[in-house]
mmCIF file of C-alpha atoms in Angstrom:
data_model
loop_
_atom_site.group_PDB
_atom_site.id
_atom_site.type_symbol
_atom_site.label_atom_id
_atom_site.label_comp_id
_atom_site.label_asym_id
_atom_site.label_seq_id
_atom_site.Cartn_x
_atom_site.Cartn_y
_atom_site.Cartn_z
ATOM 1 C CA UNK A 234 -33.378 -66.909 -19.167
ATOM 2 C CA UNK A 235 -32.480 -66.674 -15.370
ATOM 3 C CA UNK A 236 -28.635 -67.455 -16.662
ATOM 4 C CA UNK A 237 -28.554 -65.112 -18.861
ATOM 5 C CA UNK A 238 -30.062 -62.807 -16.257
ATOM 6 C CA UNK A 239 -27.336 -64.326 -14.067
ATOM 7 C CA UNK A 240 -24.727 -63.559 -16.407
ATOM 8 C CA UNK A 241 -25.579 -60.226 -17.810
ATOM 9 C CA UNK A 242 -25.610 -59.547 -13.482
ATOM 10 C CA UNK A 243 -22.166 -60.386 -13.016
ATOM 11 C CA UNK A 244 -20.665 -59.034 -16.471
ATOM 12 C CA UNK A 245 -22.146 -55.580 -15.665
ATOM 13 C CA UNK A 246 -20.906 -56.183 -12.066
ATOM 14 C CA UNK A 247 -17.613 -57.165 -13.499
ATOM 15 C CA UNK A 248 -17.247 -53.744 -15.866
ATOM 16 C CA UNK A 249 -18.217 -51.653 -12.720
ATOM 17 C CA UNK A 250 -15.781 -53.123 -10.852
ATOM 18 C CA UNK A 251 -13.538 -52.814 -13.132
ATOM 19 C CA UNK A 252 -13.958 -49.204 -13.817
ATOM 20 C CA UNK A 253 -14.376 -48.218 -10.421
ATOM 21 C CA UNK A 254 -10.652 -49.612 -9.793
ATOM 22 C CA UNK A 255 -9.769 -47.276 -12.719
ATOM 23 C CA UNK A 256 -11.598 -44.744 -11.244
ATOM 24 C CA UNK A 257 -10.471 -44.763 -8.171
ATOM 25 C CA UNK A 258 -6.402 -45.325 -9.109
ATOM 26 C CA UNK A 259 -6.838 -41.999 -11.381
ATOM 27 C CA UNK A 260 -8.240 -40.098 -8.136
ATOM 28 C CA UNK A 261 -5.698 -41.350 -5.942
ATOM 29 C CA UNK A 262 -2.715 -40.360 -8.771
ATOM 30 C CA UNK A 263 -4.563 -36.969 -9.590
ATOM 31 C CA UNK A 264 -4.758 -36.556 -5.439
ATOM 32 C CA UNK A 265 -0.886 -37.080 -5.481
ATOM 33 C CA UNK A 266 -0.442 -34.868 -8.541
ATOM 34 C CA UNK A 267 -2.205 -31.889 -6.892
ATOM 35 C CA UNK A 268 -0.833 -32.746 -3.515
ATOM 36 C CA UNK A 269 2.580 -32.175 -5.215
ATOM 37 C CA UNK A 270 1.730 -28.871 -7.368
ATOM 38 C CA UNK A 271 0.743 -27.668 -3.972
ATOM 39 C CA UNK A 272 3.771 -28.399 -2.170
ATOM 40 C CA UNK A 273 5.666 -26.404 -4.706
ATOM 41 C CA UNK A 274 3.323 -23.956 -4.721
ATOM 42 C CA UNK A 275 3.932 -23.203 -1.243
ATOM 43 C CA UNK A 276 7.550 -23.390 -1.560
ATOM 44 C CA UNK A 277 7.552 -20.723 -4.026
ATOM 45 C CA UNK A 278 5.337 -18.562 -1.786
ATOM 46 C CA UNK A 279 7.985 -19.429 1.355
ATOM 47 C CA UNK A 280 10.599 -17.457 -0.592
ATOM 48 C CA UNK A 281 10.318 -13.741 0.004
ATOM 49 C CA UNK A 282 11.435 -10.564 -1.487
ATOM 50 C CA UNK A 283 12.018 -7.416 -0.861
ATOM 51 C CA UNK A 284 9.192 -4.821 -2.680
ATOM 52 C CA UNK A 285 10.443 -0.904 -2.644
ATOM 53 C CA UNK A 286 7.851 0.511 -3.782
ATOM 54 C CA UNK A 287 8.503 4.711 -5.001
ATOM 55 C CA UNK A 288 5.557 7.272 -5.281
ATOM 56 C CA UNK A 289 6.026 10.247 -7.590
ATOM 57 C CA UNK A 290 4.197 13.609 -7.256
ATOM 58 C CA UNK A 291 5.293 15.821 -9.349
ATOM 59 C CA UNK A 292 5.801 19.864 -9.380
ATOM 60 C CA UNK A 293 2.984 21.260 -11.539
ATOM 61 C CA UNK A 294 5.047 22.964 -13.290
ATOM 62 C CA UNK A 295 6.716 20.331 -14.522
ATOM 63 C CA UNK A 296 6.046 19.599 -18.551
ATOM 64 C CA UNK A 297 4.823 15.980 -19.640
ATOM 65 C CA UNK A 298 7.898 15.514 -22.143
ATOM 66 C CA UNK A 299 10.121 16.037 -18.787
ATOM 67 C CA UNK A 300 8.274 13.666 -16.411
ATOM 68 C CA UNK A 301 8.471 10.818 -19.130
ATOM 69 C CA UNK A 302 11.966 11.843 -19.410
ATOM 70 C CA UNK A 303 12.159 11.813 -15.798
ATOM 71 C CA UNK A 304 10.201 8.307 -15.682
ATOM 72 C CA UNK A 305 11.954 6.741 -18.191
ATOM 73 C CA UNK A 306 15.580 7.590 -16.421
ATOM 74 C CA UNK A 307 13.793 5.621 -13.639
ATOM 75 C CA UNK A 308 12.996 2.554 -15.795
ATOM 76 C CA UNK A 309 16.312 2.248 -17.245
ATOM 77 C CA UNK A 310 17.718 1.474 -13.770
ATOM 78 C CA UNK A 311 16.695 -1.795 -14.425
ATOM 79 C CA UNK A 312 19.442 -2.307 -16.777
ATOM 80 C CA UNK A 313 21.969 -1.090 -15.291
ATOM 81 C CA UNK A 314 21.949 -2.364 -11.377
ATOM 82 C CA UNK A 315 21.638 -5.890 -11.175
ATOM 83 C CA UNK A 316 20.459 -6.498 -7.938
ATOM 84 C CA UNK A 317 17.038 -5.165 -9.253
ATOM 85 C CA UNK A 318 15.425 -8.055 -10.182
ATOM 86 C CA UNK A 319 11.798 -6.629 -11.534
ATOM 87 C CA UNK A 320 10.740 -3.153 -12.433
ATOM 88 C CA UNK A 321 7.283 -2.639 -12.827
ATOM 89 C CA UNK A 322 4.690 0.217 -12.728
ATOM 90 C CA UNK A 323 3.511 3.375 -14.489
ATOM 91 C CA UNK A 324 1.323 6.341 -13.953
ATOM 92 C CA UNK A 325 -2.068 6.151 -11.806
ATOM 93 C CA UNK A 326 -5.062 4.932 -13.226
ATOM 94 C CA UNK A 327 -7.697 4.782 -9.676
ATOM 95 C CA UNK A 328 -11.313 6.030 -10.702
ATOM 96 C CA UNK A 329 -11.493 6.511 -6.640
ATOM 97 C CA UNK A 330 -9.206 10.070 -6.764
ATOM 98 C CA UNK A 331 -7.405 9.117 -3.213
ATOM 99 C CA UNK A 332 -4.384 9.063 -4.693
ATOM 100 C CA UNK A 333 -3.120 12.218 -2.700
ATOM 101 C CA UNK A 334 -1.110 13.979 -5.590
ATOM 102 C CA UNK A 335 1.012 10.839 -6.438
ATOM 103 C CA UNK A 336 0.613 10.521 -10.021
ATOM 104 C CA UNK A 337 3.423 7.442 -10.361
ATOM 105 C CA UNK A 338 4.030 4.361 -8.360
ATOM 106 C CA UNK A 339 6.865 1.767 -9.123
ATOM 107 C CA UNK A 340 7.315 -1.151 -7.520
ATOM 108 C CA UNK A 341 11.374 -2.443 -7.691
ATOM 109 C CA UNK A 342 11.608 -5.551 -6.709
ATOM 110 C CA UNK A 343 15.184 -6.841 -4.875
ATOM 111 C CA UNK A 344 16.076 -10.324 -3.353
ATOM 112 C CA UNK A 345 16.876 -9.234 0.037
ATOM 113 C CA UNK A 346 17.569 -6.029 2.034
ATOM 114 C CA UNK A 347 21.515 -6.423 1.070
ATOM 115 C CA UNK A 348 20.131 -5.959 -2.660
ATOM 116 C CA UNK A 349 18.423 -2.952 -1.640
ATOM 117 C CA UNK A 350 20.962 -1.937 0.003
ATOM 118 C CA UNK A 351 23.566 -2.289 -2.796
ATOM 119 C CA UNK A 352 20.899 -0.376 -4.969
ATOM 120 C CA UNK A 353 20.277 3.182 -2.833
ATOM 121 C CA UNK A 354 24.172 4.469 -3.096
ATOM 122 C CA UNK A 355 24.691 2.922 -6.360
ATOM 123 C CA UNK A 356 25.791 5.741 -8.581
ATOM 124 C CA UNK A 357 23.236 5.289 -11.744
ATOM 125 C CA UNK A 358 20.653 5.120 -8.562
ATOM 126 C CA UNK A 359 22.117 8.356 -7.113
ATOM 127 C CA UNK A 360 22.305 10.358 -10.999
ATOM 128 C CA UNK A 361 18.432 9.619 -11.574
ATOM 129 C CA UNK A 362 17.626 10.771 -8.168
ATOM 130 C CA UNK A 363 19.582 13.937 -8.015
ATOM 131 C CA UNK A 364 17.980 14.948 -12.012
ATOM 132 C CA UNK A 365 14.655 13.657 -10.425
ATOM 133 C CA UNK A 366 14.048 14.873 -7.433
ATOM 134 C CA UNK A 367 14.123 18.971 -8.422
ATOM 135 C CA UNK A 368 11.201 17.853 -10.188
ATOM 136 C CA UNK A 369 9.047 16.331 -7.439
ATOM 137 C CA UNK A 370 6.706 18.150 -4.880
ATOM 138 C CA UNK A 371 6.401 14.599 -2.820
ATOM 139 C CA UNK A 372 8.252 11.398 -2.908
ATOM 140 C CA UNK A 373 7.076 8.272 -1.011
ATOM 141 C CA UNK A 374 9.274 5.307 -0.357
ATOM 142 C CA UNK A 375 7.755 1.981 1.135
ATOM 143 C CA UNK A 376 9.499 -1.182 1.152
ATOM 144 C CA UNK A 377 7.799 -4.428 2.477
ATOM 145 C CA UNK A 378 8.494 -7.854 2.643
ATOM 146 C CA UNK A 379 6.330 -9.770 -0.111
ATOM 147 C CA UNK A 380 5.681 -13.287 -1.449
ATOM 148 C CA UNK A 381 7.068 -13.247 -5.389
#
């Protein structure tokens, strides 16, 4: 009985062994795995853009048909300027009413400042803002330097 004792010992020794190796090659290879994903993680997050971001306030007496006009002129920028690389946004949705008039906010998104720069005299950019801008009370332009 003692041998059997004896060799039931070692056999269960043997399987935890055994699966402890396993255990401990699949940590060391998932440690590697996330060691990578994080690496490219933070090389993503090392490139920067450049985030312009516009706030609308329109004149009161402006009708809704002509600020979605007006908004939608906007949007189609995307389309037609290629250094904008992401066009997103809409109208304001806060429950916390500090929004100070501005009723819009768009956030273009541009690879660097020579993007942006090739984007405020180009001539569709320039059209929109000269139909747009009789209808605004208050504009505000930000732009800031932003992980993608």
């Amino acid at each position: 009985m003692n041998k059997n004792i004896n060799v039931l010992t070692l056999l269960c020794l043997a399987i935890f062994c055994s699966l402890m190796a396993c255990s401990t090659k699949d940590a060391e290879t998932q440690k590697q795995e996330i060691s990578s994903q994080k690496a490219e993680v933070k090389a993503e997050m090392e490139e920067k853009v450049l985030k312009h971001i516009v706030a609308l306030q329109f004149k009161e007496e402006i009708s809704k048909e002509e600020r979605e006009k007006a908004i939608q002129r906007f949007r189609d920028l995307e389309g037609e300027i290629p250094e904008i690389l992401a066009f997103e946004g809409g109208g304001d949705i806060s429950v916390e009413d500090l929004n100070k008039g501005f009723t819009h906010c768009f956030i273009l998104t541009f690879k660097d400042e020579a993007a942006r720069d090739a984007y405020l005299p180009h001539p569709a950019h320039m059209d929109v803002a000269n139909k747009n801008k009789p209808m605004l009370s208050d504009l505000l332009v930000v732009d800031v330097w932003s992980e993608q």
